[in-house]
Amino acid sequence: MVKKIVNVVGAFVQKGKEILICRRPKNKAQALLWEFAGGKIEAGESKQTALVRECYEEIAVTISVGKELCSVTYDYPEVTVNLTVFFATIVSGEPKCLEHEEIRWITAEQIDDFEFCPADVEIIEKIKLLNKEGKL
């Protein structure tokens, strides 16, 4: 059986020294784990366009997409996920919980207190390194 491949994007949104994280719904895969706002890229969309759409649909904000933070491929038992996370800035709106169980602003120092989706682990390590180097 060939595993399904899903291309997804995530937004690394900062407000001062805080980072926006979202808790997945209890009725979806990776239930109640934390992630960055974002979602699947639809046919014909660029990664950036998909990220703008997903952030508007999921957390009711309009974002400006910056440079790529990190890109990873993760093999879950049922699907392979190609995940690209971009630096992003909120240009309008306040984050609202439209699809997630919860959303929070945390510092990079608090990131280990939250259990993230396995696909995000490499990205979390990159964030911790950038923070340690004073680049966040």
Short mmCIF file of C-alpha atoms in Angstrom, two decimals:
data_model
loop_
_atom_site.label_atom_id
_atom_site.label_comp_id
_atom_site.label_asym_id
_atom_site.label_seq_id
_atom_site.Cartn_x
_atom_site.Cartn_y
_atom_site.Cartn_z
CA MET A 1 0.00 0.00 0.00
CA VAL A 2 1.30 3.44 -0.92
CA LYS A 3 1.14 5.93 1.91
CA LYS A 4 -0.69 9.18 1.28
CA ILE A 5 1.55 12.27 1.13
CA VAL A 6 0.16 15.51 2.56
CA ASN A 7 1.78 18.90 2.04
CA VAL A 8 1.14 21.29 4.91
CA VAL A 9 2.29 24.70 6.09
CA GLY A 10 2.59 26.30 9.49
CA ALA A 11 2.99 29.85 10.78
CA PHE A 12 5.63 30.80 13.33
CA VAL A 13 3.92 33.92 14.67
CA GLN A 14 5.61 36.06 17.29
CA LYS A 15 4.28 38.94 19.36
CA GLY A 16 7.22 40.44 21.16
CA LYS A 17 8.94 37.46 22.78
CA GLU A 18 5.84 35.25 22.63
CA ILE A 19 5.02 32.54 20.09
CA LEU A 20 1.49 31.54 19.02
CA ILE A 21 0.69 27.84 19.40
CA CYS A 22 -2.56 25.94 18.83
CA ARG A 23 -3.93 22.74 20.38
CA ARG A 24 -5.39 20.29 17.89
CA PRO A 25 -9.08 19.33 18.15
CA LYS A 26 -9.87 16.15 20.07
CA ASN A 27 -11.67 14.63 17.06
CA LYS A 28 -8.71 14.87 14.61
CA ALA A 29 -5.44 13.00 14.10
CA GLN A 30 -2.79 13.92 16.69
CA ALA A 31 -5.65 14.94 18.98
CA LEU A 32 -4.89 17.52 21.67
CA LEU A 33 -1.24 17.86 20.70
CA TRP A 34 0.14 21.34 20.05
CA GLU A 35 1.10 22.74 16.66
CA PHE A 36 1.54 25.98 14.77
CA ALA A 37 -1.44 27.50 12.97
CA GLY A 38 -1.71 26.35 9.37
CA GLY A 39 -2.90 23.39 7.36
CA LYS A 40 -3.04 21.57 4.06
CA ILE A 41 -2.00 23.13 0.79
CA GLU A 42 -4.84 22.88 -1.73
CA ALA A 43 -4.34 22.17 -5.45
CA GLY A 44 -2.96 25.18 -7.27
CA GLU A 45 -1.97 27.06 -4.10
CA SER A 46 1.51 28.25 -3.24
CA LYS A 47 2.71 27.48 0.27
CA GLN A 48 2.38 31.14 1.20
CA THR A 49 -1.16 31.47 -0.19
CA ALA A 50 -2.23 28.33 1.66
CA LEU A 51 -0.79 29.65 4.90
CA VAL A 52 -2.63 32.97 4.61
CA ARG A 53 -5.91 31.13 3.89
CA GLU A 54 -5.47 28.58 6.68
CA CYS A 55 -4.66 31.22 9.31
CA TYR A 56 -7.74 33.18 8.32
CA GLU A 57 -9.95 30.05 8.42
CA GLU A 58 -8.49 28.59 11.63
CA ILE A 59 -7.68 31.56 13.85
CA ALA A 60 -9.39 34.54 12.14
CA VAL A 61 -6.27 36.58 11.43
CA THR A 62 -4.71 37.98 8.30
CA ILE A 63 -0.98 37.34 8.18
CA SER A 64 2.01 38.46 6.20
CA VAL A 65 4.25 35.50 5.35
CA GLY A 66 7.99 35.95 5.77
CA LYS A 67 10.94 33.70 5.07
CA GLU A 68 10.96 29.95 5.65
CA LEU A 69 11.91 28.86 9.16
CA CYS A 70 12.19 25.12 8.54
CA SER A 71 10.95 22.31 6.33
CA VAL A 72 10.59 18.69 7.45
CA THR A 73 9.18 15.41 6.21
CA TYR A 74 7.66 13.14 8.84
CA ASP A 75 6.35 9.61 8.37
CA TYR A 76 3.30 8.92 10.51
CA PRO A 77 1.98 5.33 10.32
CA GLU A 78 -0.94 6.38 8.08
CA VAL A 79 0.49 9.35 6.16
CA THR A 80 3.70 11.15 5.21
CA VAL A 81 3.63 14.85 5.99
CA ASN A 82 5.77 17.43 4.21
CA LEU A 83 5.67 20.42 6.57
CA THR A 84 7.06 23.88 5.86
CA VAL A 85 6.95 26.50 8.61
CA PHE A 86 7.30 30.20 7.78
CA PHE A 87 7.90 33.24 9.92
CA ALA A 88 4.61 35.18 9.86
CA THR A 89 3.26 38.43 11.22
CA ILE A 90 -0.36 39.20 12.08
CA VAL A 91 -1.44 42.24 10.07
CA SER A 92 -5.07 42.29 11.19
CA GLY A 93 -7.32 40.52 13.66
CA GLU A 94 -6.82 38.89 17.04
CA PRO A 95 -6.35 35.09 17.13
CA LYS A 96 -9.60 33.26 17.89
CA CYS A 97 -10.22 29.58 18.54
CA LEU A 98 -12.29 28.67 15.48
CA GLU A 99 -10.98 25.16 14.95
CA HIS A 100 -8.56 24.35 17.77
CA GLU A 101 -9.24 23.30 21.35
CA GLU A 102 -7.10 26.16 22.62
CA ILE A 103 -4.61 28.79 21.48
CA ARG A 104 -1.84 30.27 23.60
CA TRP A 105 1.00 32.75 23.49
CA ILE A 106 4.12 31.22 25.06
CA THR A 107 7.81 32.07 25.26
CA ALA A 108 10.50 29.96 23.62
CA GLU A 109 11.62 29.01 27.15
CA GLN A 110 8.17 27.47 27.81
CA ILE A 111 8.05 25.41 24.61
CA ASP A 112 9.19 22.17 26.30
CA ASP A 113 6.16 22.40 28.61
CA PHE A 114 3.87 21.54 25.68
CA GLU A 115 3.54 18.26 23.79
CA PHE A 116 3.74 18.99 20.07
CA CYS A 117 2.86 16.80 17.11
CA PRO A 118 5.81 14.53 16.19
CA ALA A 119 6.25 16.32 12.86
CA ASP A 120 6.93 19.56 14.79
CA VAL A 121 9.76 18.20 16.97
CA GLU A 122 12.54 19.15 14.55
CA ILE A 123 11.02 22.63 14.18
CA ILE A 124 10.86 23.03 17.97
CA GLU A 125 14.58 22.17 18.17
CA LYS A 126 15.33 24.84 15.54
CA ILE A 127 13.29 27.41 17.50
CA LYS A 128 15.15 26.57 20.72
CA LEU A 129 18.49 26.94 18.92
CA LEU A 130 17.52 30.29 17.39
CA ASN A 131 16.35 31.46 20.81
CA LYS A 132 19.60 30.34 22.45
CA GLU A 133 21.54 32.24 19.77
CA GLY A 134 19.41 35.35 20.44
CA LYS A 135 17.93 35.30 16.93
CA LEU A 136 14.25 35.31 17.92
#
